[in-house]
Short mmCIF file of N, CA and C and ligand atoms in Angstrom, two decimals:
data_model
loop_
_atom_site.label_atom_id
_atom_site.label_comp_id
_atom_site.label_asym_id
_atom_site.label_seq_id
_atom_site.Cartn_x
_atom_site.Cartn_y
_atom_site.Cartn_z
N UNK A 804 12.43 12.14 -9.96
CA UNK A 804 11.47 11.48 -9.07
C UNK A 804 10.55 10.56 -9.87
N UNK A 805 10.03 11.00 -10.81
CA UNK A 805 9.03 10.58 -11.71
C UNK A 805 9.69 9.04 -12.18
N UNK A 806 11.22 8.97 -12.66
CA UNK A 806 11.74 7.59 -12.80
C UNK A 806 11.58 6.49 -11.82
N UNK A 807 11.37 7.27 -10.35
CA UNK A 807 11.56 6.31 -9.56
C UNK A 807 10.13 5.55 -9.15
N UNK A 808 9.05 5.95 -9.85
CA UNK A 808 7.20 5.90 -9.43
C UNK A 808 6.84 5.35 -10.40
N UNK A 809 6.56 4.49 -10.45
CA UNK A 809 5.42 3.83 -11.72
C UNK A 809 4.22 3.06 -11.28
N UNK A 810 3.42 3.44 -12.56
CA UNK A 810 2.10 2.59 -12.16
C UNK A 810 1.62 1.62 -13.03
N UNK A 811 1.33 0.56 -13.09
CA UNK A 811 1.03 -0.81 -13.68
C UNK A 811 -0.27 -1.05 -13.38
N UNK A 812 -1.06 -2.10 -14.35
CA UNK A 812 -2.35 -2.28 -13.86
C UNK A 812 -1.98 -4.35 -13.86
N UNK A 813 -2.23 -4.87 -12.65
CA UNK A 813 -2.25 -6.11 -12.46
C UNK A 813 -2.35 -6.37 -11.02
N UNK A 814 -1.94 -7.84 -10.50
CA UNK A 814 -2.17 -8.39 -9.49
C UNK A 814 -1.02 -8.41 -8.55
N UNK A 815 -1.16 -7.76 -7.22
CA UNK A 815 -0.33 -7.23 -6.42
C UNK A 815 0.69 -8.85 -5.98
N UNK A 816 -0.34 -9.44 -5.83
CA UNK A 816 0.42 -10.89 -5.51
C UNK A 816 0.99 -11.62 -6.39
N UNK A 817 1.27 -11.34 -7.45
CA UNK A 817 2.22 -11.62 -8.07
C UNK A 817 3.62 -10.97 -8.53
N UNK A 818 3.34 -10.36 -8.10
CA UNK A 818 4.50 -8.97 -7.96
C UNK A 818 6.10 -9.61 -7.31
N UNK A 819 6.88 -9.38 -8.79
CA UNK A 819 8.35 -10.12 -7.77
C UNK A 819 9.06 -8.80 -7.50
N UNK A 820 8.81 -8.49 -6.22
CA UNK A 820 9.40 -7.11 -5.51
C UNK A 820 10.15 -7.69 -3.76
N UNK A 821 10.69 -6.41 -3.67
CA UNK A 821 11.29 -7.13 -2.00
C UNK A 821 9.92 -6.64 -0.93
N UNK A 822 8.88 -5.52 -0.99
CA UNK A 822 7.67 -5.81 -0.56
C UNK A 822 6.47 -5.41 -1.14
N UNK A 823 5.42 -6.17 -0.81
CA UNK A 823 4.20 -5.90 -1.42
C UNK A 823 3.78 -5.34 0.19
N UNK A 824 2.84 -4.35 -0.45
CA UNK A 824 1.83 -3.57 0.45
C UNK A 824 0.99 -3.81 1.21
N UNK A 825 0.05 -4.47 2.01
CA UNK A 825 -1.37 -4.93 2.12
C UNK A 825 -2.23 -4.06 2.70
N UNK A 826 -3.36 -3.89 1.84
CA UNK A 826 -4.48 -2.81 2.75
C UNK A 826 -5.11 -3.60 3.49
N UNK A 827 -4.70 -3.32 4.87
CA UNK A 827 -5.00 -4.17 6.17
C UNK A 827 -6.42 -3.65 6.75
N UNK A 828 -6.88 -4.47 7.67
CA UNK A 828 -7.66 -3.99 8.43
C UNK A 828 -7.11 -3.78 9.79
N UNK A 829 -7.25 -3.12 11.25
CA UNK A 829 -6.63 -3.04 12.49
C UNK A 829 -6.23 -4.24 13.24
N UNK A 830 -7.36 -5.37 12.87
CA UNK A 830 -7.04 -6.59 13.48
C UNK A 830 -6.11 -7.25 12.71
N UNK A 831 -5.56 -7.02 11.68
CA UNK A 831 -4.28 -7.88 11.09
C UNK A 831 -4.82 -9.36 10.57
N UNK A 832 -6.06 -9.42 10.19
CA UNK A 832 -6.11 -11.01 10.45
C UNK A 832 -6.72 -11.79 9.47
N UNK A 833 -6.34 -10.82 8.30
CA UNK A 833 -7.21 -10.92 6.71
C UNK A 833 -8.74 -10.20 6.92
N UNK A 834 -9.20 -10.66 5.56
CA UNK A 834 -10.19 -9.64 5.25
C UNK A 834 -10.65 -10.16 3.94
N UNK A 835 -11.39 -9.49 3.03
CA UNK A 835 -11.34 -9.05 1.76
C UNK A 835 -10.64 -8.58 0.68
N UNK A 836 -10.96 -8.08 -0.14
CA UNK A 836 -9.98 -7.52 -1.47
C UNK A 836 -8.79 -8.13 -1.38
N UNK A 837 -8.13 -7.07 -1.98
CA UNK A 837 -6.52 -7.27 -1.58
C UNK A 837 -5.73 -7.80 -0.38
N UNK A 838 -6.64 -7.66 1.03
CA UNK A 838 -6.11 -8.18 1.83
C UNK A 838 -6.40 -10.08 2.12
N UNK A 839 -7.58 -10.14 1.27
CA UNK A 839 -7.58 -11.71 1.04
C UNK A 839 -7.13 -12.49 0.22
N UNK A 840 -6.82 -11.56 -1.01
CA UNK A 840 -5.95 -12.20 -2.08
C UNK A 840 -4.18 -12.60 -1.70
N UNK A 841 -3.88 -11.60 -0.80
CA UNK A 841 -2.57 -11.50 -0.13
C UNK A 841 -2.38 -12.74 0.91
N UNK A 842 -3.54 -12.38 1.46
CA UNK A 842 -3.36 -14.12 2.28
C UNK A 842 -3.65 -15.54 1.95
N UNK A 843 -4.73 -15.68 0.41
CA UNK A 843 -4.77 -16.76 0.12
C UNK A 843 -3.45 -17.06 -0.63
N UNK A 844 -2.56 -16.23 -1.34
CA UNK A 844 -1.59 -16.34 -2.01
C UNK A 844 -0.06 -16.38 -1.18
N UNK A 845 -0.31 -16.21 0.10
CA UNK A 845 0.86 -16.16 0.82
C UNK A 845 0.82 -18.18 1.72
N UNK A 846 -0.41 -18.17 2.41
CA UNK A 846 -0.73 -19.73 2.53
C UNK A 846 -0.43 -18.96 4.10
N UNK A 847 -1.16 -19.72 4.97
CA UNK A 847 -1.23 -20.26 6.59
C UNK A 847 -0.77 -19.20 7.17
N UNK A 848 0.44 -19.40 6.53
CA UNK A 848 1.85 -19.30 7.56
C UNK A 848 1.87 -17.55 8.00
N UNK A 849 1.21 -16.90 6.71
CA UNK A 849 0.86 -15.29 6.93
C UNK A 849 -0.19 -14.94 8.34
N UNK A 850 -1.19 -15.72 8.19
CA UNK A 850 -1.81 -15.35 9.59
C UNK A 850 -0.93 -15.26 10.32
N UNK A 851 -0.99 -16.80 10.64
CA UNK A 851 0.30 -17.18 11.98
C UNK A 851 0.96 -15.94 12.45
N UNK A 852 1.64 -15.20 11.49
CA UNK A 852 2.46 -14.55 11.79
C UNK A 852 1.92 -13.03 12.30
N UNK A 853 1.22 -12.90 11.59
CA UNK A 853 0.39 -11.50 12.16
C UNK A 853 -0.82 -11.86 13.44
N UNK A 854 -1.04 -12.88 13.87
CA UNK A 854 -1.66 -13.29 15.22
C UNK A 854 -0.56 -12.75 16.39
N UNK A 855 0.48 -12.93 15.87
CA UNK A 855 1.56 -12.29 17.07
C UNK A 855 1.94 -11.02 16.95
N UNK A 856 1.43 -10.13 15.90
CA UNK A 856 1.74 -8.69 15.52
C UNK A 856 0.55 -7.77 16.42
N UNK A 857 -0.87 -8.71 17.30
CA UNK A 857 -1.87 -7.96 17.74
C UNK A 857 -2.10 -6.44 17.37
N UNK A 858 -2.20 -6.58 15.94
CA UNK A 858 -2.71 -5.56 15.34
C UNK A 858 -2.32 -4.32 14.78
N UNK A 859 -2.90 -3.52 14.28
CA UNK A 859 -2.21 -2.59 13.73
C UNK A 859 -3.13 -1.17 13.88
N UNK A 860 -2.84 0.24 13.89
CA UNK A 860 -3.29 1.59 14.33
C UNK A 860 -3.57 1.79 12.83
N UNK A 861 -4.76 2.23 12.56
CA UNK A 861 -5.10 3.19 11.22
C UNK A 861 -3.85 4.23 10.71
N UNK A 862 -3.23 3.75 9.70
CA UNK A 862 -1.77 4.75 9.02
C UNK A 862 -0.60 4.55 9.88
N UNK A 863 -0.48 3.41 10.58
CA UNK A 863 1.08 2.72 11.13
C UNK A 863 1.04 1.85 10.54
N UNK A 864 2.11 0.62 10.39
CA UNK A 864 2.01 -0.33 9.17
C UNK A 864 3.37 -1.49 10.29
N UNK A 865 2.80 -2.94 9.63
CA UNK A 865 3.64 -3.37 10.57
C UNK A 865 4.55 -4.26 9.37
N UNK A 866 5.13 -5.17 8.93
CA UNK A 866 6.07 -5.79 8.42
C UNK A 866 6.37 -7.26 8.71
N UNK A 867 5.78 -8.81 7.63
CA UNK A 867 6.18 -10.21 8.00
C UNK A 867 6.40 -10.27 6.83
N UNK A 868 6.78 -11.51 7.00
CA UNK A 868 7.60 -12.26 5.72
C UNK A 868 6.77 -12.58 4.49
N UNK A 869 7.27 -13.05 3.51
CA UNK A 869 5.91 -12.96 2.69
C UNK A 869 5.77 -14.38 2.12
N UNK A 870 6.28 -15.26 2.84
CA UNK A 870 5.88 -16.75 2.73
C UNK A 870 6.04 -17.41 1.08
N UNK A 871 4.96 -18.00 0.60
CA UNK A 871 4.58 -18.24 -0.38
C UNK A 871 4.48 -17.42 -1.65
N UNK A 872 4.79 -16.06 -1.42
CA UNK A 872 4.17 -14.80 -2.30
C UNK A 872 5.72 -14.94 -2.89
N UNK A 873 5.89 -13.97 -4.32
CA UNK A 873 7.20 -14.04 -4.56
C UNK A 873 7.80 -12.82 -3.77
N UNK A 874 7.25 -12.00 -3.12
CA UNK A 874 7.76 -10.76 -2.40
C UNK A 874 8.42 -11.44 -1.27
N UNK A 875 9.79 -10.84 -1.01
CA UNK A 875 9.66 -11.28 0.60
C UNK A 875 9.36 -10.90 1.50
N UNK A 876 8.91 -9.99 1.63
CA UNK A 876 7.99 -9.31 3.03
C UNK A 876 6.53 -8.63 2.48
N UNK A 877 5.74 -8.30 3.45
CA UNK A 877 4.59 -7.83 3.43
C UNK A 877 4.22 -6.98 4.09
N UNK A 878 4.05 -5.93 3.91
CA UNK A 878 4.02 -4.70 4.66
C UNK A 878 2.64 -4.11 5.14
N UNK A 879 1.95 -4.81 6.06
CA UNK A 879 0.56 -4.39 6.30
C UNK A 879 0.34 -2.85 6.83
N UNK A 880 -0.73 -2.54 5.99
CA UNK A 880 -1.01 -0.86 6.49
C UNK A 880 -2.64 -1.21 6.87
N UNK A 881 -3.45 -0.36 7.93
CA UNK A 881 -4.62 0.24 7.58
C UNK A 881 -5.02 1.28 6.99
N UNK A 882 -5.67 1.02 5.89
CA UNK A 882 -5.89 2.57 5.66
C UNK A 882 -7.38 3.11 6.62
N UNK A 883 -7.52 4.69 6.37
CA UNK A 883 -8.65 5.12 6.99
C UNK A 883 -10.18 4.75 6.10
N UNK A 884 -10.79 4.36 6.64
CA UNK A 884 -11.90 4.32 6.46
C UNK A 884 -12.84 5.73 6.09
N UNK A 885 -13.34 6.22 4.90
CA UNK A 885 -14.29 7.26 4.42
C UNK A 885 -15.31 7.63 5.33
N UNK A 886 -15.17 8.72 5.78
CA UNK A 886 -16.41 9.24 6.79
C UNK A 886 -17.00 10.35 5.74
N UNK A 887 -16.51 10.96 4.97
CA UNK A 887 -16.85 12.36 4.35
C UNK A 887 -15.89 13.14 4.40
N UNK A 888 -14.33 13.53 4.74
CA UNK A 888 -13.41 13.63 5.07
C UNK A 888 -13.20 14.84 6.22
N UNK A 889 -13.63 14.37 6.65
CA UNK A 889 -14.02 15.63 8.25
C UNK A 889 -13.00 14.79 9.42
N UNK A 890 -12.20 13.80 8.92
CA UNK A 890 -12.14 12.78 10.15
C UNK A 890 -10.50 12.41 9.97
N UNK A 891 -9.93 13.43 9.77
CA UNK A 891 -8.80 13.17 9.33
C UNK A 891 -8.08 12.22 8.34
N UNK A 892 -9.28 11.78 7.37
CA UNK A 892 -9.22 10.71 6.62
C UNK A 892 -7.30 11.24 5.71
N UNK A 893 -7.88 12.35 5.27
CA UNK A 893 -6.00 12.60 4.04
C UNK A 893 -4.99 12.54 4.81
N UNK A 894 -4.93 12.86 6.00
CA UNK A 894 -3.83 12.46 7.00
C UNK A 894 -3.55 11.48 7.35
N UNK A 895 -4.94 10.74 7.79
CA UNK A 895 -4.38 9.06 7.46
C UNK A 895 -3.64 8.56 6.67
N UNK A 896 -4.45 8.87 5.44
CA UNK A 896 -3.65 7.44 3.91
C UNK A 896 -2.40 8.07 3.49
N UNK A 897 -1.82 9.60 4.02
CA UNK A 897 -1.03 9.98 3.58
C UNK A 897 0.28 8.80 4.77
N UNK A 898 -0.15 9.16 5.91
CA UNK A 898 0.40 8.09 6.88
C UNK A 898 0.49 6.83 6.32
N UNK A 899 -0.20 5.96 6.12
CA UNK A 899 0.08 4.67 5.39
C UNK A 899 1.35 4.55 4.43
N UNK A 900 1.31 5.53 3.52
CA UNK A 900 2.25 5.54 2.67
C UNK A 900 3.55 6.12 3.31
N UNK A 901 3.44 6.42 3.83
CA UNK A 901 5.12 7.35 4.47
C UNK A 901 5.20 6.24 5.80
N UNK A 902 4.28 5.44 6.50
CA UNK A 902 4.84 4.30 7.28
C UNK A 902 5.61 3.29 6.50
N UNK A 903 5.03 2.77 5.54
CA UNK A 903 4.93 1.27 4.90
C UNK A 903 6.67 1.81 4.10
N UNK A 904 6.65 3.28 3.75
CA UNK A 904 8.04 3.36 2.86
C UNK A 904 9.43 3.69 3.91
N UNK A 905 8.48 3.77 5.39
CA UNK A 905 9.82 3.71 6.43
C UNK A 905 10.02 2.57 6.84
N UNK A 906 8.79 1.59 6.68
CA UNK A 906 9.33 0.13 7.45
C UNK A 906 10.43 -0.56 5.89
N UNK A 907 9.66 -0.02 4.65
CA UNK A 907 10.39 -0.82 3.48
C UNK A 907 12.16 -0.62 3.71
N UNK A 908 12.17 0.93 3.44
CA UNK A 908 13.64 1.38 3.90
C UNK A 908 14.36 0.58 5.08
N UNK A 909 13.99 0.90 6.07
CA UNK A 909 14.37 0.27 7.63
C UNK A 909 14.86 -1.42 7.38
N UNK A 910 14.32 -2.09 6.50
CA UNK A 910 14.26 -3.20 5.89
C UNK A 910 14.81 -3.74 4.98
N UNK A 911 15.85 -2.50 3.96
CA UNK A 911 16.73 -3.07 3.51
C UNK A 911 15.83 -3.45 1.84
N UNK A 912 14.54 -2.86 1.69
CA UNK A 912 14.16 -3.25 0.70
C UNK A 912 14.39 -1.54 -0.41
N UNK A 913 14.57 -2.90 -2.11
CA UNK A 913 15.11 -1.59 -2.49
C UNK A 913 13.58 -1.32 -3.97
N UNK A 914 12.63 -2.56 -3.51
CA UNK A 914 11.44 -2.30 -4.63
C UNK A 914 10.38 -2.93 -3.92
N UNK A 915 9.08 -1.51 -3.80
CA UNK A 915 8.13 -1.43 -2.91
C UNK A 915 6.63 -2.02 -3.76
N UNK A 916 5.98 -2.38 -3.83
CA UNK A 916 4.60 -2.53 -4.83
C UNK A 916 3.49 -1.71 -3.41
N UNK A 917 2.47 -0.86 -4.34
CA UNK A 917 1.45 -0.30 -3.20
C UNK A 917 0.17 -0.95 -4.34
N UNK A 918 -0.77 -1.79 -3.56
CA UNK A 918 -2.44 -1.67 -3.77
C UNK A 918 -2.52 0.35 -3.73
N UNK A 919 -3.88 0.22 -4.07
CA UNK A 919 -4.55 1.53 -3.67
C UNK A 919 -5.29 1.84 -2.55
N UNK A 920 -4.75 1.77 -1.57
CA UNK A 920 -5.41 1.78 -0.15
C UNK A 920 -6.84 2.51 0.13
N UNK A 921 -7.29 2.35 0.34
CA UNK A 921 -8.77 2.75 0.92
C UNK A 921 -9.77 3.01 -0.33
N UNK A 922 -9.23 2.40 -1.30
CA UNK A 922 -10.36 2.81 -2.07
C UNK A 922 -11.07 1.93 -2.64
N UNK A 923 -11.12 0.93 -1.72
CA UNK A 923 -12.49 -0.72 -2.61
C UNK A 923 -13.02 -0.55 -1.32
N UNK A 924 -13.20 -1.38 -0.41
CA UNK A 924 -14.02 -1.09 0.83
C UNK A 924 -14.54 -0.11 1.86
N UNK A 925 -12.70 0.73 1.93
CA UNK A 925 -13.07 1.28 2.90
C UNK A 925 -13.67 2.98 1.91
N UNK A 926 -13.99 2.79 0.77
CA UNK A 926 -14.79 4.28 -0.13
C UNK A 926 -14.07 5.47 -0.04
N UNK A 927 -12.40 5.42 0.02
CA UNK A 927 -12.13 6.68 -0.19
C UNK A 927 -12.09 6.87 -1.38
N UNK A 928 -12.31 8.14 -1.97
CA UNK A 928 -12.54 8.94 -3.46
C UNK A 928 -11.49 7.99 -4.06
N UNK A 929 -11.56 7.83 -5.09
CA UNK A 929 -10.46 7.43 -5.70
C UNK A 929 -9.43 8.50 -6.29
N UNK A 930 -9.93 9.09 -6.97
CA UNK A 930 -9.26 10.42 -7.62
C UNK A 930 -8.25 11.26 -6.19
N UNK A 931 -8.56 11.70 -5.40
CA UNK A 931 -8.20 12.36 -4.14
C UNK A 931 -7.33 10.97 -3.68
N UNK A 932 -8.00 10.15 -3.27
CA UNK A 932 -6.05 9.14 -2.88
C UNK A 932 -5.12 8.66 -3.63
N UNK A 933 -5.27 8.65 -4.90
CA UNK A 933 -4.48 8.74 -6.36
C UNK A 933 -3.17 10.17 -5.42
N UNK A 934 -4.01 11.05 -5.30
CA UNK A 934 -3.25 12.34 -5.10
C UNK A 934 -2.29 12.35 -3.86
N UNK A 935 -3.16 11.84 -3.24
CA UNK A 935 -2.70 11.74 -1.67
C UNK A 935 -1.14 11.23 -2.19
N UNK A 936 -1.35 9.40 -2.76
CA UNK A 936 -0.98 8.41 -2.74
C UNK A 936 0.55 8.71 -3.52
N UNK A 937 0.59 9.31 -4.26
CA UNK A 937 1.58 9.93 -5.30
C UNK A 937 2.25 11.30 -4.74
N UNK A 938 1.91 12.07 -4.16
CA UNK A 938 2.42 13.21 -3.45
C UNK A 938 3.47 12.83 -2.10
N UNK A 939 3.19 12.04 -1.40
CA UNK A 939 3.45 11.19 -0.19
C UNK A 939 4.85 10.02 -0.62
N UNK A 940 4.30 9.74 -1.43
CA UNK A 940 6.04 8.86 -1.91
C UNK A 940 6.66 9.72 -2.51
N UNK A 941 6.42 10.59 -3.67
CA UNK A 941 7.36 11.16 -4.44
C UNK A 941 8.43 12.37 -2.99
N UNK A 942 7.76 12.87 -1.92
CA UNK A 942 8.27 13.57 -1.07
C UNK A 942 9.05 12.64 -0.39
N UNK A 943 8.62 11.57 -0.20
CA UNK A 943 9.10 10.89 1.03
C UNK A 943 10.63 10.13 -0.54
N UNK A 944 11.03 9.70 -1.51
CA UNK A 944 11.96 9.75 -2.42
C UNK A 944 12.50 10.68 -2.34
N UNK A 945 12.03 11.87 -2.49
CA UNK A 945 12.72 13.06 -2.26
C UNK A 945 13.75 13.05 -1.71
N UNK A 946 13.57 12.50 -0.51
CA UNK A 946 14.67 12.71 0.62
C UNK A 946 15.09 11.46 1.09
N UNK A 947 15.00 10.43 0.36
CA UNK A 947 15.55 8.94 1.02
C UNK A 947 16.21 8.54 -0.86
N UNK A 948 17.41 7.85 -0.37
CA UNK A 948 17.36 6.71 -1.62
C UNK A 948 17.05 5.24 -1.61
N UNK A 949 16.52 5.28 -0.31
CA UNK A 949 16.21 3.83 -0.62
C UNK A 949 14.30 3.87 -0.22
N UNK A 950 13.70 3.57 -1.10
CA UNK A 950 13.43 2.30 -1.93
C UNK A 950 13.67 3.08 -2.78
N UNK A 951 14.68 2.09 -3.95
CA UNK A 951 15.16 2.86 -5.44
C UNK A 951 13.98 2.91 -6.49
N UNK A 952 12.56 2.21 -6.24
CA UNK A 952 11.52 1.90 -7.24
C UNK A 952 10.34 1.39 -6.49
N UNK A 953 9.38 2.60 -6.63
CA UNK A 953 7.84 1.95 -6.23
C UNK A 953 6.70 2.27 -6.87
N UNK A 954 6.21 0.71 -7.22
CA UNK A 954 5.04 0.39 -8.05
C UNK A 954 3.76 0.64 -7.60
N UNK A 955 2.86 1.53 -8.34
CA UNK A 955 1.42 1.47 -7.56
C UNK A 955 0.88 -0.10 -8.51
N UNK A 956 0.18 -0.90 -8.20
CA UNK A 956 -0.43 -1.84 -8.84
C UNK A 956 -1.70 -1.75 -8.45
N UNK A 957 -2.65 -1.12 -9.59
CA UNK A 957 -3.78 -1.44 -9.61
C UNK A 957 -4.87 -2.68 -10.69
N UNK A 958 -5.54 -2.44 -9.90
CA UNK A 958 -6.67 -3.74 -10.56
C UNK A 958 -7.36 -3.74 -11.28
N UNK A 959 -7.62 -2.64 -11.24
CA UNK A 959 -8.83 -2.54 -12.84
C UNK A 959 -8.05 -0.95 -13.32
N UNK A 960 -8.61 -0.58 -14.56
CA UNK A 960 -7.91 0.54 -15.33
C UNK A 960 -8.65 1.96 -14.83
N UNK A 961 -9.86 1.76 -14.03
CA UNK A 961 -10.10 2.72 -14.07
C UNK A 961 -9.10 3.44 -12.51
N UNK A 962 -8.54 2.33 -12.09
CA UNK A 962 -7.86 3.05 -10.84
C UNK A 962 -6.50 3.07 -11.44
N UNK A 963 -6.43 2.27 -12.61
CA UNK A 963 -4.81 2.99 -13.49
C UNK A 963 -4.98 4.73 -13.69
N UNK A 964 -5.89 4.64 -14.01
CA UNK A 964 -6.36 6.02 -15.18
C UNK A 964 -5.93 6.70 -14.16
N UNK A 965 -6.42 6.69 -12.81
CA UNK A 965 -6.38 8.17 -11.10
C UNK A 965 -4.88 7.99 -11.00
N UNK A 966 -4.34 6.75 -11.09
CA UNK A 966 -2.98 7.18 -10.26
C UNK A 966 -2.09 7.23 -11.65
N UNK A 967 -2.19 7.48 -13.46
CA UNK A 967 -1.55 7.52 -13.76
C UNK A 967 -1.93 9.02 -13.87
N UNK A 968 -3.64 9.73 -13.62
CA UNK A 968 -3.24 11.32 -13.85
C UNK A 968 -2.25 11.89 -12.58
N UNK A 969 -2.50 11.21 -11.33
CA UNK A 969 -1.65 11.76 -10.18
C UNK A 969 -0.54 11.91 -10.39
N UNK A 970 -0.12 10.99 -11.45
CA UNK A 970 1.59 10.68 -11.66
C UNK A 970 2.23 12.12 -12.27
N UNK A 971 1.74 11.98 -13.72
CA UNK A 971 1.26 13.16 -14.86
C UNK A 971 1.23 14.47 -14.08
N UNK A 972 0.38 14.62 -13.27
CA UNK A 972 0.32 16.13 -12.68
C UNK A 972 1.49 16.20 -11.35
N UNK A 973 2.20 15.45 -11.22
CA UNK A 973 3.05 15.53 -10.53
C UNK A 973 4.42 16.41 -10.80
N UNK A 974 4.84 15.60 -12.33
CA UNK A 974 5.72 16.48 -13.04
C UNK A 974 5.53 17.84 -13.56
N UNK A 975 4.22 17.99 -13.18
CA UNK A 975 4.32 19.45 -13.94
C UNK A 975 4.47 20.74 -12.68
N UNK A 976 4.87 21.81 -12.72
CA UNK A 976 5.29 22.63 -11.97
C UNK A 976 4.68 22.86 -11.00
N1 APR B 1923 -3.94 -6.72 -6.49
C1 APR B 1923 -3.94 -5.36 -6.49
N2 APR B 1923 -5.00 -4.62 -6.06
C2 APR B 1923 -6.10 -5.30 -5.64
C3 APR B 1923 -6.17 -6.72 -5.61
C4 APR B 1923 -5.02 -7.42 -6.07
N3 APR B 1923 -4.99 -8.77 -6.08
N4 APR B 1923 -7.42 -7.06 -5.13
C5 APR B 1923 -8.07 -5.92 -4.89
N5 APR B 1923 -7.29 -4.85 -5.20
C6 APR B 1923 -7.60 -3.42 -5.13
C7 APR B 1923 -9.05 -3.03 -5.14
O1 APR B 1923 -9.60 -3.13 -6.46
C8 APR B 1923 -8.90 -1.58 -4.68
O2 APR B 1923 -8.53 -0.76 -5.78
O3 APR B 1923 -7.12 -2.91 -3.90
C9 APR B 1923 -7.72 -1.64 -3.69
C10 APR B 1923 -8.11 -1.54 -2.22
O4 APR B 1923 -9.37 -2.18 -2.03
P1 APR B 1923 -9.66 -3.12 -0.75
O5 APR B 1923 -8.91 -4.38 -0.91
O6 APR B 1923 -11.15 -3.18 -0.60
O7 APR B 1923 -9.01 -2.33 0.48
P2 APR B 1923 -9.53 -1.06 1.30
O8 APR B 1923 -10.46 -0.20 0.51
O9 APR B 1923 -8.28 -0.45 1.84
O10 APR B 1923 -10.38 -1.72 2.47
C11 APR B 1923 -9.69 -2.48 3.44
O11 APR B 1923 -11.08 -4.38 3.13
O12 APR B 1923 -10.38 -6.47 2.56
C12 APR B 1923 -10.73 -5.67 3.62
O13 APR B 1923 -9.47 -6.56 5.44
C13 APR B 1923 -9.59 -5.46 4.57
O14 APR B 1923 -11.02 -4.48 6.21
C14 APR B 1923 -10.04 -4.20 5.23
C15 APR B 1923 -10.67 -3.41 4.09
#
């Protein structure tokens, strides 16, 4: 399992994979972080296309093309938003990740790139969705062979450091 998970620290939009991830918001219609870097790097044509997707459910994930980006598709998720986690928040982001790796599959894609969902805006722990985030694909590999390879890409090292201990404590018993 562990061959098939890796984590890198760089820029999701540059990523030559068959999809990149986007931590969406519900309205689909850009945003911030990662989800604005994804659309200034994709050009126009990405809105456009998610104006006709009217939106997306917190941990369902929808799927467009990825334009301009070198990925060819784009796999928008919401993640949950941090209340204190009383709010079904780990059930959410665990959802994100087990949507986005059924639309990748369903899709014929065989290399996935994930941002770190909910953890720049919407304040989930970082350490705890590292866990989430890594538990949730390696199960969901478990039992699929396709996507043969998925990248977490993070942005700064200190969100390398969470999802490379998640990785690390994964393999061990
Ligand atoms: N490549 C990879 N990761 C990135 C990039 C990038 N180019 N830019 C930002 N990130 C990282 C952030 O550093 C953070 O670790 O993505 C992670 C998720 O942070 P956000 O983008 O803030 O996403 P999230 O916490 O899920 O909040 C989503 O923010 O941008 C809005 O429209 C979006 O309303 C939605 C909310």
């Amino acid at each position: 399992m562990k061959d098939r998970i890796q984590v890198i620290q760089g820029d999701i939009t540059r990523q030559i994979c068959d999809a990149i991830v986007n931590a969406a918001n519900t309205s689909l219609l850009g945003g911030g972080g990662v989800d604005g870097a994804i659309h200034r790097a994709a050009g126009p044509d990405l809105l456009a296309e998610c104006r006709t997707l009217y939106g997306c459910e917190t941990g369902k994930a929808k799927i467009t093309k990825g334009y301009r980006l070198p990925a060819r598709y784009v796999i928008h998720t919401p993640g949950p938003i941090w209340h204190g986690g009383d709010r079904n928040e780990s059930a959410l982001l665990a959802s994100c990740y087990r949507s986005c790796l059924e639309l990748a599959e369903a899709n014929g894609c065989q290399t996935v790139c994930f941002p770190s969902i909910s953890t720049g805006v919407y304040h989930f722990p970082l350490n705890q969705a590292a866990g989430i985030a890594i538990e949730t694909i390696a199960a969901f590999l478990a039992s699929h062979a396709a996507p043969a390879q998925v990248t977490m890409v993070c942005f700064d090292s200190r969100t390398k450091a969470a999802y490379d201990q998640a990785l690390a404590a994964l393999t061990r018993p």
